[in-house]
Short mmCIF file of C-alpha atoms in Angstrom, two decimals:
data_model
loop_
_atom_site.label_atom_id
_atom_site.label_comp_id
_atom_site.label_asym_id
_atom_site.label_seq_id
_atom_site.Cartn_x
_atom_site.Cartn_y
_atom_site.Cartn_z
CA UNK Z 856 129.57 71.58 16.57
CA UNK Z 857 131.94 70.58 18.98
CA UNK Z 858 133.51 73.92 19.30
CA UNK Z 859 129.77 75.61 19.49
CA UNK Z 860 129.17 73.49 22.43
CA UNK Z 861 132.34 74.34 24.36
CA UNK Z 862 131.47 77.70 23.27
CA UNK Z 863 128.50 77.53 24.77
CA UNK Z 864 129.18 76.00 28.17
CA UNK Z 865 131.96 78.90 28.38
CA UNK Z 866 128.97 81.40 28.00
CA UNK Z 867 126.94 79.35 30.39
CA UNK Z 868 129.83 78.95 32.90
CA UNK Z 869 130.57 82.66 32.85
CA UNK Z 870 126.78 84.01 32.92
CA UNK Z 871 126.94 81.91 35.89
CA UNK Z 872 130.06 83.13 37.61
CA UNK Z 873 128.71 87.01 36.68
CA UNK Z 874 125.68 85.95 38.19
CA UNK Z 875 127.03 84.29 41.51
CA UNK Z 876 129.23 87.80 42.24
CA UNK Z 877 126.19 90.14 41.40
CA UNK Z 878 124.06 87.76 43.74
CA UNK Z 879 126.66 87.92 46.24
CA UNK Z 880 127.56 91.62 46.10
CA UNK Z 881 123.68 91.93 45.65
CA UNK Z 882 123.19 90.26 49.08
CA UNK Z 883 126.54 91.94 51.09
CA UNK Z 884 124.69 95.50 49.60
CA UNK Z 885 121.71 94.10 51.53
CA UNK Z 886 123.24 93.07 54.54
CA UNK Z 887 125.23 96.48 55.11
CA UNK Z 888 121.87 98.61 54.37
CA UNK Z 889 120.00 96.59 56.98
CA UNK Z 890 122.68 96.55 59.78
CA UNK Z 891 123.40 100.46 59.23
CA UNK Z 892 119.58 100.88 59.20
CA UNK Z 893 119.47 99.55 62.08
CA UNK Z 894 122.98 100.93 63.84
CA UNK Z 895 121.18 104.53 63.02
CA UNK Z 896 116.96 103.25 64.46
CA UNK Z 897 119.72 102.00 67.49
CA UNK Z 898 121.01 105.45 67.72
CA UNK Z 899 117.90 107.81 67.58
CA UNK Z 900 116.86 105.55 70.11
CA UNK Z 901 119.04 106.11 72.60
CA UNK Z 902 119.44 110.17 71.11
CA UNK Z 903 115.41 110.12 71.65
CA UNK Z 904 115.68 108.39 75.55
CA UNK Z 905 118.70 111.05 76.19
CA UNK Z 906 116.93 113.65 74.89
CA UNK Z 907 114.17 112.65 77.17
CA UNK Z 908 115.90 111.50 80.16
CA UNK Z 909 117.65 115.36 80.29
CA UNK Z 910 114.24 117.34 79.21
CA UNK Z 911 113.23 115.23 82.54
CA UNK Z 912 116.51 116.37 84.72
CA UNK Z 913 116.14 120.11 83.25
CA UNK Z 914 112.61 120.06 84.45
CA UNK Z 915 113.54 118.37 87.92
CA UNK Z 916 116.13 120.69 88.77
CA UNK Z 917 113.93 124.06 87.72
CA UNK Z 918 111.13 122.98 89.49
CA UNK Z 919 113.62 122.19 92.85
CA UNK Z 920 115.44 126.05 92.15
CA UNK Z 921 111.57 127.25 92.26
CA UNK Z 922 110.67 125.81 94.92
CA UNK Z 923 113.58 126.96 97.08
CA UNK Z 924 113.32 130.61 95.92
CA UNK Z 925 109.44 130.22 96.80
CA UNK Z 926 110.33 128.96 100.10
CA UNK Z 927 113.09 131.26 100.72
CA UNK Z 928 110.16 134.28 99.64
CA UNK Z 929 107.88 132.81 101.96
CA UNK Z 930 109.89 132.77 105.08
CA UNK Z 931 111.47 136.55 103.98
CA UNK Z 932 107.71 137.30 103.88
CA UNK Z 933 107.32 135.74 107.23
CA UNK Z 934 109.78 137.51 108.68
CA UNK Z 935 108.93 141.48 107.66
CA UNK Z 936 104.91 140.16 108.71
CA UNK Z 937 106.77 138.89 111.98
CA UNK Z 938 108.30 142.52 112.38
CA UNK Z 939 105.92 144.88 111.41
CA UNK Z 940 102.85 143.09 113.60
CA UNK Z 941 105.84 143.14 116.16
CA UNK Z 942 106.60 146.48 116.11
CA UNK Z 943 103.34 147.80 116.16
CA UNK Z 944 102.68 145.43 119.19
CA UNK Z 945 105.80 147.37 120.95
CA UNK Z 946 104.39 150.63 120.41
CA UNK Z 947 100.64 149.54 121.70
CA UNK Z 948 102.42 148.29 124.54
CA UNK Z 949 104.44 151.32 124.91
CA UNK Z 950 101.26 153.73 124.56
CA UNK Z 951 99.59 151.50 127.14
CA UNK Z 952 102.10 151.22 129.65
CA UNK Z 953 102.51 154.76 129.42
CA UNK Z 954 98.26 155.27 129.74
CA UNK Z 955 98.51 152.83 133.17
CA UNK Z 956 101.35 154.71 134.32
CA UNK Z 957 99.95 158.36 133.99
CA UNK Z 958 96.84 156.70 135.50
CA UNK Z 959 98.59 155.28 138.20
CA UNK Z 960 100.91 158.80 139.03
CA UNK Z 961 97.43 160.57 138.93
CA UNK Z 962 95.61 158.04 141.33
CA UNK Z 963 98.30 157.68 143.80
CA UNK Z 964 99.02 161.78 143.80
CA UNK Z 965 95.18 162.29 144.36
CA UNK Z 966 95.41 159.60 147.12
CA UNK Z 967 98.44 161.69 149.05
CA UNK Z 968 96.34 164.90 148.45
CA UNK Z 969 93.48 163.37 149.85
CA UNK Z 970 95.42 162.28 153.10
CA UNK Z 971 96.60 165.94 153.72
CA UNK Z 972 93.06 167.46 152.75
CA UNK Z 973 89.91 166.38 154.52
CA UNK Z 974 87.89 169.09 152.87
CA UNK Z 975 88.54 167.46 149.20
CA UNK Z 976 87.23 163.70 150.16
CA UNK Z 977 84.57 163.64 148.35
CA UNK Z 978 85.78 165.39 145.68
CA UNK Z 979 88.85 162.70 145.50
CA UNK Z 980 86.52 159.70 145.29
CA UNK Z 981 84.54 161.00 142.54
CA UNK Z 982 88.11 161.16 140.89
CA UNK Z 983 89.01 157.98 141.76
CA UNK Z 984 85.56 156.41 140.44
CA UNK Z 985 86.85 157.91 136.87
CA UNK Z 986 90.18 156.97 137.01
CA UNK Z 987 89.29 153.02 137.44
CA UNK Z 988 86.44 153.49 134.74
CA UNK Z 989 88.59 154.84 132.84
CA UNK Z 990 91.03 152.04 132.98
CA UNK Z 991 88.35 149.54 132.98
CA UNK Z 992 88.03 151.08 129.26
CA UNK Z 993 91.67 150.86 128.47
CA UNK Z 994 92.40 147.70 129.17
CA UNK Z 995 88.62 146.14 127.45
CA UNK Z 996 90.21 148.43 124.28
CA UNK Z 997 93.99 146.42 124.90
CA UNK Z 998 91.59 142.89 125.10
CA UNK Z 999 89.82 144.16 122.03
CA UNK Z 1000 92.64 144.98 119.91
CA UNK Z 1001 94.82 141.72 121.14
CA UNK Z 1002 91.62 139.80 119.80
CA UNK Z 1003 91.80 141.18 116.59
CA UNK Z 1004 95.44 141.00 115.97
CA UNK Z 1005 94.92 137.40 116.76
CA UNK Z 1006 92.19 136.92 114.58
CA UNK Z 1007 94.25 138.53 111.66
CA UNK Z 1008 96.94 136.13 112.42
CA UNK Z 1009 95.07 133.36 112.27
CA UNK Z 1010 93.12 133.89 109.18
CA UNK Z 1011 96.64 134.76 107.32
CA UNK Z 1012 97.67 131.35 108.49
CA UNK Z 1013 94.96 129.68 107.54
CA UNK Z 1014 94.99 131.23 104.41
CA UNK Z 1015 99.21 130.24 102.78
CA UNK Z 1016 98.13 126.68 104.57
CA UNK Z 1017 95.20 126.58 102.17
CA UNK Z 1018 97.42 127.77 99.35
CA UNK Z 1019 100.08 125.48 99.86
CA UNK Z 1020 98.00 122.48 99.67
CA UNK Z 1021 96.26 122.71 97.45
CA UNK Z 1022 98.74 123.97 95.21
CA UNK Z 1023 100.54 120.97 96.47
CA UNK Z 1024 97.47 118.77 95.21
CA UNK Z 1025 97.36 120.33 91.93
CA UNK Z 1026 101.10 119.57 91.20
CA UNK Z 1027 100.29 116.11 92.22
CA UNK Z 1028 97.10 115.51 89.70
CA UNK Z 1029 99.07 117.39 87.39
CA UNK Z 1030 101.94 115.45 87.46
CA UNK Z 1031 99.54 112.20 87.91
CA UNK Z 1032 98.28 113.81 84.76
CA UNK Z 1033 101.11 114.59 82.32
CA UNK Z 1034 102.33 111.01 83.54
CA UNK Z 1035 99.33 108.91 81.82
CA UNK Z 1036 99.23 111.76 79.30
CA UNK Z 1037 102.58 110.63 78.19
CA UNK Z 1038 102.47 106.62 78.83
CA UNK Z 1039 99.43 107.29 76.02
CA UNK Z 1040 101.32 108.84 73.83
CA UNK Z 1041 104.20 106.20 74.16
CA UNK Z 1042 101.73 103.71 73.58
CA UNK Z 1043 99.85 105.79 70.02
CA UNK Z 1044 103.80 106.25 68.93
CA UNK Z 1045 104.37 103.11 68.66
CA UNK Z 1046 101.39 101.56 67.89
CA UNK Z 1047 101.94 104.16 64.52
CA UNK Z 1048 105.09 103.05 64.43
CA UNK Z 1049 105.03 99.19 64.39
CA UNK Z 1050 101.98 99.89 62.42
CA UNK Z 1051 103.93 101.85 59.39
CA UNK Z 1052 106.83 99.37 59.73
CA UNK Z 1053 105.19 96.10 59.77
CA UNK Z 1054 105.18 96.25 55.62
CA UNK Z 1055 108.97 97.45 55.27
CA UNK Z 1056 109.90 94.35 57.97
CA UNK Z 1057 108.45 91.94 56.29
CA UNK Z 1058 109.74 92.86 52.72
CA UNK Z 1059 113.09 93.26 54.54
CA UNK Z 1060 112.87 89.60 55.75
CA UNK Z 1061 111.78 88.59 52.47
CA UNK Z 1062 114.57 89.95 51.49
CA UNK Z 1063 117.13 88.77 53.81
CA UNK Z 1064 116.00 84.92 53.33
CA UNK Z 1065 116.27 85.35 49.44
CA UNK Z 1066 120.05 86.77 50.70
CA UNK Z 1067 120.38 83.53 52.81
CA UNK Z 1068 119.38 81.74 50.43
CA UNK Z 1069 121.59 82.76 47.83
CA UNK Z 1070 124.44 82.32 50.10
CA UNK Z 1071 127.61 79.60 50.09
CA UNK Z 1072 127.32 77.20 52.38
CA UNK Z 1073 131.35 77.12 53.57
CA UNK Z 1074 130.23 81.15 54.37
CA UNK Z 1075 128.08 80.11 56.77
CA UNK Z 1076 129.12 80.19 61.03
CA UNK Z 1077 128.90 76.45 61.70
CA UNK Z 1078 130.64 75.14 58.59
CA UNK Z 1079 133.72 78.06 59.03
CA UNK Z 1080 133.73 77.08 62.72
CA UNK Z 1081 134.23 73.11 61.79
CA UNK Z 1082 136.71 74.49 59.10
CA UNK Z 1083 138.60 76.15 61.69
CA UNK Z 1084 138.41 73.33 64.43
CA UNK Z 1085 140.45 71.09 61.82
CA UNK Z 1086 142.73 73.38 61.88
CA UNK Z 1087 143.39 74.80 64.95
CA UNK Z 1088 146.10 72.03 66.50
CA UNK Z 1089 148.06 73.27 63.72
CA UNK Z 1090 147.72 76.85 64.30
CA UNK Z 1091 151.20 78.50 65.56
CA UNK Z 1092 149.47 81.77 66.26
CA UNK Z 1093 148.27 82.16 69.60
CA UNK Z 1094 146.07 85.10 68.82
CA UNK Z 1095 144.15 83.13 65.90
CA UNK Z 1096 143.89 80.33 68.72
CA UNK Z 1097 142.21 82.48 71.14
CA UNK Z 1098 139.87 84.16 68.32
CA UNK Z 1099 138.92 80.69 67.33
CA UNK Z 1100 138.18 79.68 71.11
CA UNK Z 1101 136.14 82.99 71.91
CA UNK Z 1102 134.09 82.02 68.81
CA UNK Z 1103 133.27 78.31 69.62
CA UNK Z 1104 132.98 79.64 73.52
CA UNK Z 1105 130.16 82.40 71.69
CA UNK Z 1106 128.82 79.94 69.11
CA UNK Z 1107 127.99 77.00 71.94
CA UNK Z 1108 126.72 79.12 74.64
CA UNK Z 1109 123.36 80.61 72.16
CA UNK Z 1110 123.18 77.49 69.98
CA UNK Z 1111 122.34 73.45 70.85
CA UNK Z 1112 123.09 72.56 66.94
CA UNK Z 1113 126.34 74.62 66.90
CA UNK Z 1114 126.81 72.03 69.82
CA UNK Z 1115 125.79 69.14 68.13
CA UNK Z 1116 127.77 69.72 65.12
CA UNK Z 1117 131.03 70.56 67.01
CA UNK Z 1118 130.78 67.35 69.36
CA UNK Z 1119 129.74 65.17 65.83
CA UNK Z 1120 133.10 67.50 64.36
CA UNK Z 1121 135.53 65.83 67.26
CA UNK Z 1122 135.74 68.82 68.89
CA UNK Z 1123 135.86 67.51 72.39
CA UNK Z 1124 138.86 65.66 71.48
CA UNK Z 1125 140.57 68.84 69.92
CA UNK Z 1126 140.14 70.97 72.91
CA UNK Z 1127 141.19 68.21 75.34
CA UNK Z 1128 144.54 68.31 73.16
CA UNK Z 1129 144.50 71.56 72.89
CA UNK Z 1130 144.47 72.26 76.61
CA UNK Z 1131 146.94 69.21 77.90
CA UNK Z 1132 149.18 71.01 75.08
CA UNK Z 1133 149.38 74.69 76.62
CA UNK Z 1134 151.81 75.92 79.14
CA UNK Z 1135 150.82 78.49 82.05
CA UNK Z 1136 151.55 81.70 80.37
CA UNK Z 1137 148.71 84.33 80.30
CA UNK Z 1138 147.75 84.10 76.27
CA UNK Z 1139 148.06 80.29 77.18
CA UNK Z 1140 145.82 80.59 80.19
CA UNK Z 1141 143.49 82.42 78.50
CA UNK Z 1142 142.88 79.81 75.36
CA UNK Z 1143 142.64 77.48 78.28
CA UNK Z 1144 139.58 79.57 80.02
CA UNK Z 1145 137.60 79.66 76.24
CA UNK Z 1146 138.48 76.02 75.95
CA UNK Z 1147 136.82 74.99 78.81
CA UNK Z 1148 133.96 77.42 79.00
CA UNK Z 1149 133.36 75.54 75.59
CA UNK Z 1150 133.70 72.25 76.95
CA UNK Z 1151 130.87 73.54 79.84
CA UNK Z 1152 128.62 74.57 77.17
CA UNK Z 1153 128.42 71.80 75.33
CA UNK Z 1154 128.17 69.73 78.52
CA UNK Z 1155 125.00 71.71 79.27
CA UNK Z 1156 123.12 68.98 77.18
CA UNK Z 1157 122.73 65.41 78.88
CA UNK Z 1158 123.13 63.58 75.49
CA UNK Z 1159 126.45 65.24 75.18
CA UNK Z 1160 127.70 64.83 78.57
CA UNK Z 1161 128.08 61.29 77.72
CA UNK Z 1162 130.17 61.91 74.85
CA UNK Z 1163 132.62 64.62 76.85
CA UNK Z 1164 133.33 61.79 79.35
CA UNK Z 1165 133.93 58.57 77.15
CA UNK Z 1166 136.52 60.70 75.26
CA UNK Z 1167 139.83 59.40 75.97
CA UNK Z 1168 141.26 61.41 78.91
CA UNK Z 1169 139.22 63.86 79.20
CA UNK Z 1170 138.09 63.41 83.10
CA UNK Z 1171 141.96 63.43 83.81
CA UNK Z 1172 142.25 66.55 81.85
CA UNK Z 1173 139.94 68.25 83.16
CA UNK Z 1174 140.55 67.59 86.88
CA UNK Z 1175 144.45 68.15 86.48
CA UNK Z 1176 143.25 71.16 85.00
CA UNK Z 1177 141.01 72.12 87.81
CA UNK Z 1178 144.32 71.38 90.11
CA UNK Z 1179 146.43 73.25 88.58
CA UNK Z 1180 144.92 76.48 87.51
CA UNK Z 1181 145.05 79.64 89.48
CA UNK Z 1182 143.17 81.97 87.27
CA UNK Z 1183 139.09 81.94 86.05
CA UNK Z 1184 139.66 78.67 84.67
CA UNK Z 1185 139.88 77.02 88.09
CA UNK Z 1186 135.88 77.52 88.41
CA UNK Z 1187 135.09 77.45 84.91
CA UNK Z 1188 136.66 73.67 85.76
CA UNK Z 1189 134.67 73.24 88.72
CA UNK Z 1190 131.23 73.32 86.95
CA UNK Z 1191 132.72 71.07 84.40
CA UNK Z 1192 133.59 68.73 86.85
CA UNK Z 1193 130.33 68.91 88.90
CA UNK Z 1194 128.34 68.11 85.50
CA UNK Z 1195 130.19 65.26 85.18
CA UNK Z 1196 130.01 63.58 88.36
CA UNK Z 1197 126.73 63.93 88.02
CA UNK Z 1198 126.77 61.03 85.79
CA UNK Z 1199 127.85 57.62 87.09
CA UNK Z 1200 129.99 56.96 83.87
CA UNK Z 1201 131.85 59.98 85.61
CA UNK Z 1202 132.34 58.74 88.92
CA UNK Z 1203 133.19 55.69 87.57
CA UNK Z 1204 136.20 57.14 85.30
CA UNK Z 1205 137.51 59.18 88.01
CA UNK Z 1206 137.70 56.42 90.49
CA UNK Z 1207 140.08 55.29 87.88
CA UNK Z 1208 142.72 57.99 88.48
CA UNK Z 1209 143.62 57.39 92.54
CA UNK Z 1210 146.53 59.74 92.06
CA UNK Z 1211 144.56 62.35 91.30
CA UNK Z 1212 141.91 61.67 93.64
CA UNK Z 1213 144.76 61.70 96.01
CA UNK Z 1214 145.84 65.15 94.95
CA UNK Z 1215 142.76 66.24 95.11
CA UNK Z 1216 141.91 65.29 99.10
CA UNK Z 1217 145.30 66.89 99.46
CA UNK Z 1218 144.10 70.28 97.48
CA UNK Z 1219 141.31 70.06 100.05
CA UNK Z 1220 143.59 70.22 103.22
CA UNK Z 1221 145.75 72.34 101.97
CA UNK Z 1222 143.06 75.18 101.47
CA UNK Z 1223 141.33 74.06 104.46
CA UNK Z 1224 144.85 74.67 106.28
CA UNK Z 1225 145.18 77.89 104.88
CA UNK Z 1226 141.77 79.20 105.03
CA UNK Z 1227 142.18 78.82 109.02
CA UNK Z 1228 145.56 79.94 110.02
CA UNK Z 1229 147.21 79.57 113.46
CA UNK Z 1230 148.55 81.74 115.53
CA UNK Z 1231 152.39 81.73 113.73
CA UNK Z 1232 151.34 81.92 110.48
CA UNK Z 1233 150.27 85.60 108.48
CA UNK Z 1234 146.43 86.39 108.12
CA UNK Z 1235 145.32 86.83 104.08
CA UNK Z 1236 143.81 89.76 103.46
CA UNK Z 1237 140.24 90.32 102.92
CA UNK Z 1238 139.86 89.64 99.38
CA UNK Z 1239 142.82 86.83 99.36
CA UNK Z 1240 140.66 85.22 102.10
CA UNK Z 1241 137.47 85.62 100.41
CA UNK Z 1242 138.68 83.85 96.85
CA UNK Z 1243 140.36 81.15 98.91
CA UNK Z 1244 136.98 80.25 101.23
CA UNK Z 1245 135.05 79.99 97.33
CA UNK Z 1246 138.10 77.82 96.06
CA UNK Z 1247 137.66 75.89 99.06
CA UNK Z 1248 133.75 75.52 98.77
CA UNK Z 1249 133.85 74.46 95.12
CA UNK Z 1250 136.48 71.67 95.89
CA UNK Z 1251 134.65 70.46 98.65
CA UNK Z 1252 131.41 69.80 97.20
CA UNK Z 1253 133.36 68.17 93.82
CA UNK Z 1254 134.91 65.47 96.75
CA UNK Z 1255 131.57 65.55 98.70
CA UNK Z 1256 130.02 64.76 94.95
CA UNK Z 1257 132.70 61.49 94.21
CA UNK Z 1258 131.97 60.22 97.90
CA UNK Z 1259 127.74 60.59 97.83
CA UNK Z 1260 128.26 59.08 94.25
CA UNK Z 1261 130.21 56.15 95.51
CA UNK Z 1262 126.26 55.05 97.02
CA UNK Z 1263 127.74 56.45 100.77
CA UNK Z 1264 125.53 59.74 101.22
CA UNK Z 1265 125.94 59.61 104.88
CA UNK Z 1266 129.55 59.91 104.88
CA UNK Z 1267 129.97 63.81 104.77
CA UNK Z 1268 133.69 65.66 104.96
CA UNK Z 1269 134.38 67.36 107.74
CA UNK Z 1270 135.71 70.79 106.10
CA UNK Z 1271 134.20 73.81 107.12
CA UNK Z 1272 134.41 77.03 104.78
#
């Protein structure tokens, strides 16, 4: 009997164990169909807006080439209109000037003849009488024919201004058109769409909380993330440092219970080590931005604030830090700082540290100093000068934030950035 049992719980155990790892590979089968289902929805996304946005571009740039050819016809057209009418006006002129001058020759010939020969007079002026009727009708015809040229002119005008707008007004409603035509469609699409989907995403989160379900708790983010903050003063590996810091920088800046469970973890404590304990090389400076970008996160929260400041050197950290650094981390620091002299627990532990505050009026002059240089001394460049006037603003309101704290608001520094 004793042997059936153990048999037994060895069949039990190992049903179990099978039955864990099909679970598990069950769920990691899960989890890589639904994130490459929706890597490839992702991608004929963006293939469909592409597509879209260069159908769009193709159009826009046929419809500009159009236009310029049609404007290009239309002025060539202008221009052969502009020279026949003009060369037909040349000749009418010619043939008229020609008219007035054969008129003229024959008036002024019949006027010497008439000067020489009394016996023609009144023979002459009957001439005459014809000659001026006769250009009286020339130049009525010349009025006439102006007139109508005129009138042909102007009704051509009026005519490709007519066509012109109101082509140009039925691009514009059939733009106005296609526009709302499309928005419509948009809107059916995915009204279809959501509406086919709305049974596959629920069975697929169905199916992803069974998967959640089903899964270890040490695989979860929060748990690895306290696994790895136990560990990580004892890490050697500067990369695994800064991969660890990235993630709790991540993990606190989208979650208040990642927060909560870090602070409950000691985690303030750890990256206050972790920072006094790391030297000013660039892998080191970097671990020192994440660290403190964590350190702002969590202080995001008031009830955590508290916590951040009673923990045993951290305001001293944290401003030496701020001192010190030349890199990101110096403003990063800044906001740290101005969250926690917000607080009068704050003030109070900074008024503790006179060195520092001593260093830090100093830090103040000395960027005051060289934000305004005399005449001797070399002008920054543009860019030097305009990071120095913000390091200069953001330690002036931190001292400007001790001193209204103190219960003194009236007493204001005297910097100017």
């Amino acid at each position: 009997k004793i042997t059936l049992q153990a048999v037994l719980k060895l069949q039990r155990w190992w049903r179990g164990k099978l039955l864990h790892e099909q679970r598990t590979k069950a769920a990691l089968v899960i989890q890589s169909h639904v994130r490459g289902w929706t890597a490839r929805q992702s991608a004929s996304r963006n293939k469909h807006q592409i597509i879209v946005i260069q159908s769009h571009c193709r159009g826009w740039l046929t419809r500009k080439r159009l236009l310029i050819e049609k404007e290009a016809v239309i002025k060539i057209q202008t221009a052969i209109r502009s020279m026949k009418y003009r060369k037909a006006f040349l000749r009418q002129r010619y043939a008229t000037l020609e008219i007035q001058r054969f008129a003229r020759g024959a008036i002024t010939r019949k006027s010497l003849l008439g000067a020489s020969c009394y016996s023609n007079i009144s023979k002459l002026g009957d001439q005459t009488l014809a000659l001026k009727i006769l250009l009286q009708a020339v130049l009525k015809l010349q009025r006439w024919w102006r007139g109508k040229l005129l009138h042909e002119q102007r009704t051509k005008a009026a005519l490709v201004i007519q066509s012109h707008v109101r082509g140009w007004t039925a691009r514009r409603s059939a733009s106005r058109n296609k526009h709302q035509i499309i928005v419509i469609q948009a809107y059916m699409k995915g009204y279809l769409a959501r509406k086919d989907l709305r049974g596959q995403l629920l069975d697929l989160r169905l199916r992803v909380q069974k998967s959640a379900a089903n899964v270890d708790d040490g695989m979860r983010i929060i748990n690895r993330l306290v696994a790895a903050l136990s560990e990580l003063l004892n890490m050697r590996s500067v990369s695994d440092i800064l991969r660890i810091c990235a993630t709790l920088n991540m993990a606190t800046q989208h979650s208040q219970k990642c927060c909560e469970e870090l602070v409950a973890a000691g985690a303030v404590g750890t990256l206050l080590k972790l920072i006094s304990s790391l030297s000013r090389s660039l892998p080191d400076q970097e671990v020192t931005k994440h660290a403190l970008s964590t350190l702002r996160n969590l202080s995001r929260y008031p009830h955590l604030i508290n916590v951040i400041i009673d923990s045993c050197g951290s305001v001293e950290t944290i401003l030496r830090e701020f001192l010190r650094n030349k890199e990101e981390g110096y403003f990063i620091a800044s906001d740290l700082l101005k969250k926690i002299f917000t607080e009068k627990t704050g003030v109070e532990a900074v008024h503790k540290l006179p060195a520092l505050l001593r260093r830090l009026r100093d830090h103040v002059e000395e960027l005051s100093r060289k934000a305004k240089p005399d005449k001797w001394s070399r002008t920054p460049q543009p860019h030097a000068r305009k990071e120095l006037d913000k390091r200069l603003r953001e330690a002036v309101e931190i001292l400007e934030l001790i001193k209204v704290s103190l219960g003194n608001p009236t007493r204001r520094l005297s910097y100017k950035v």
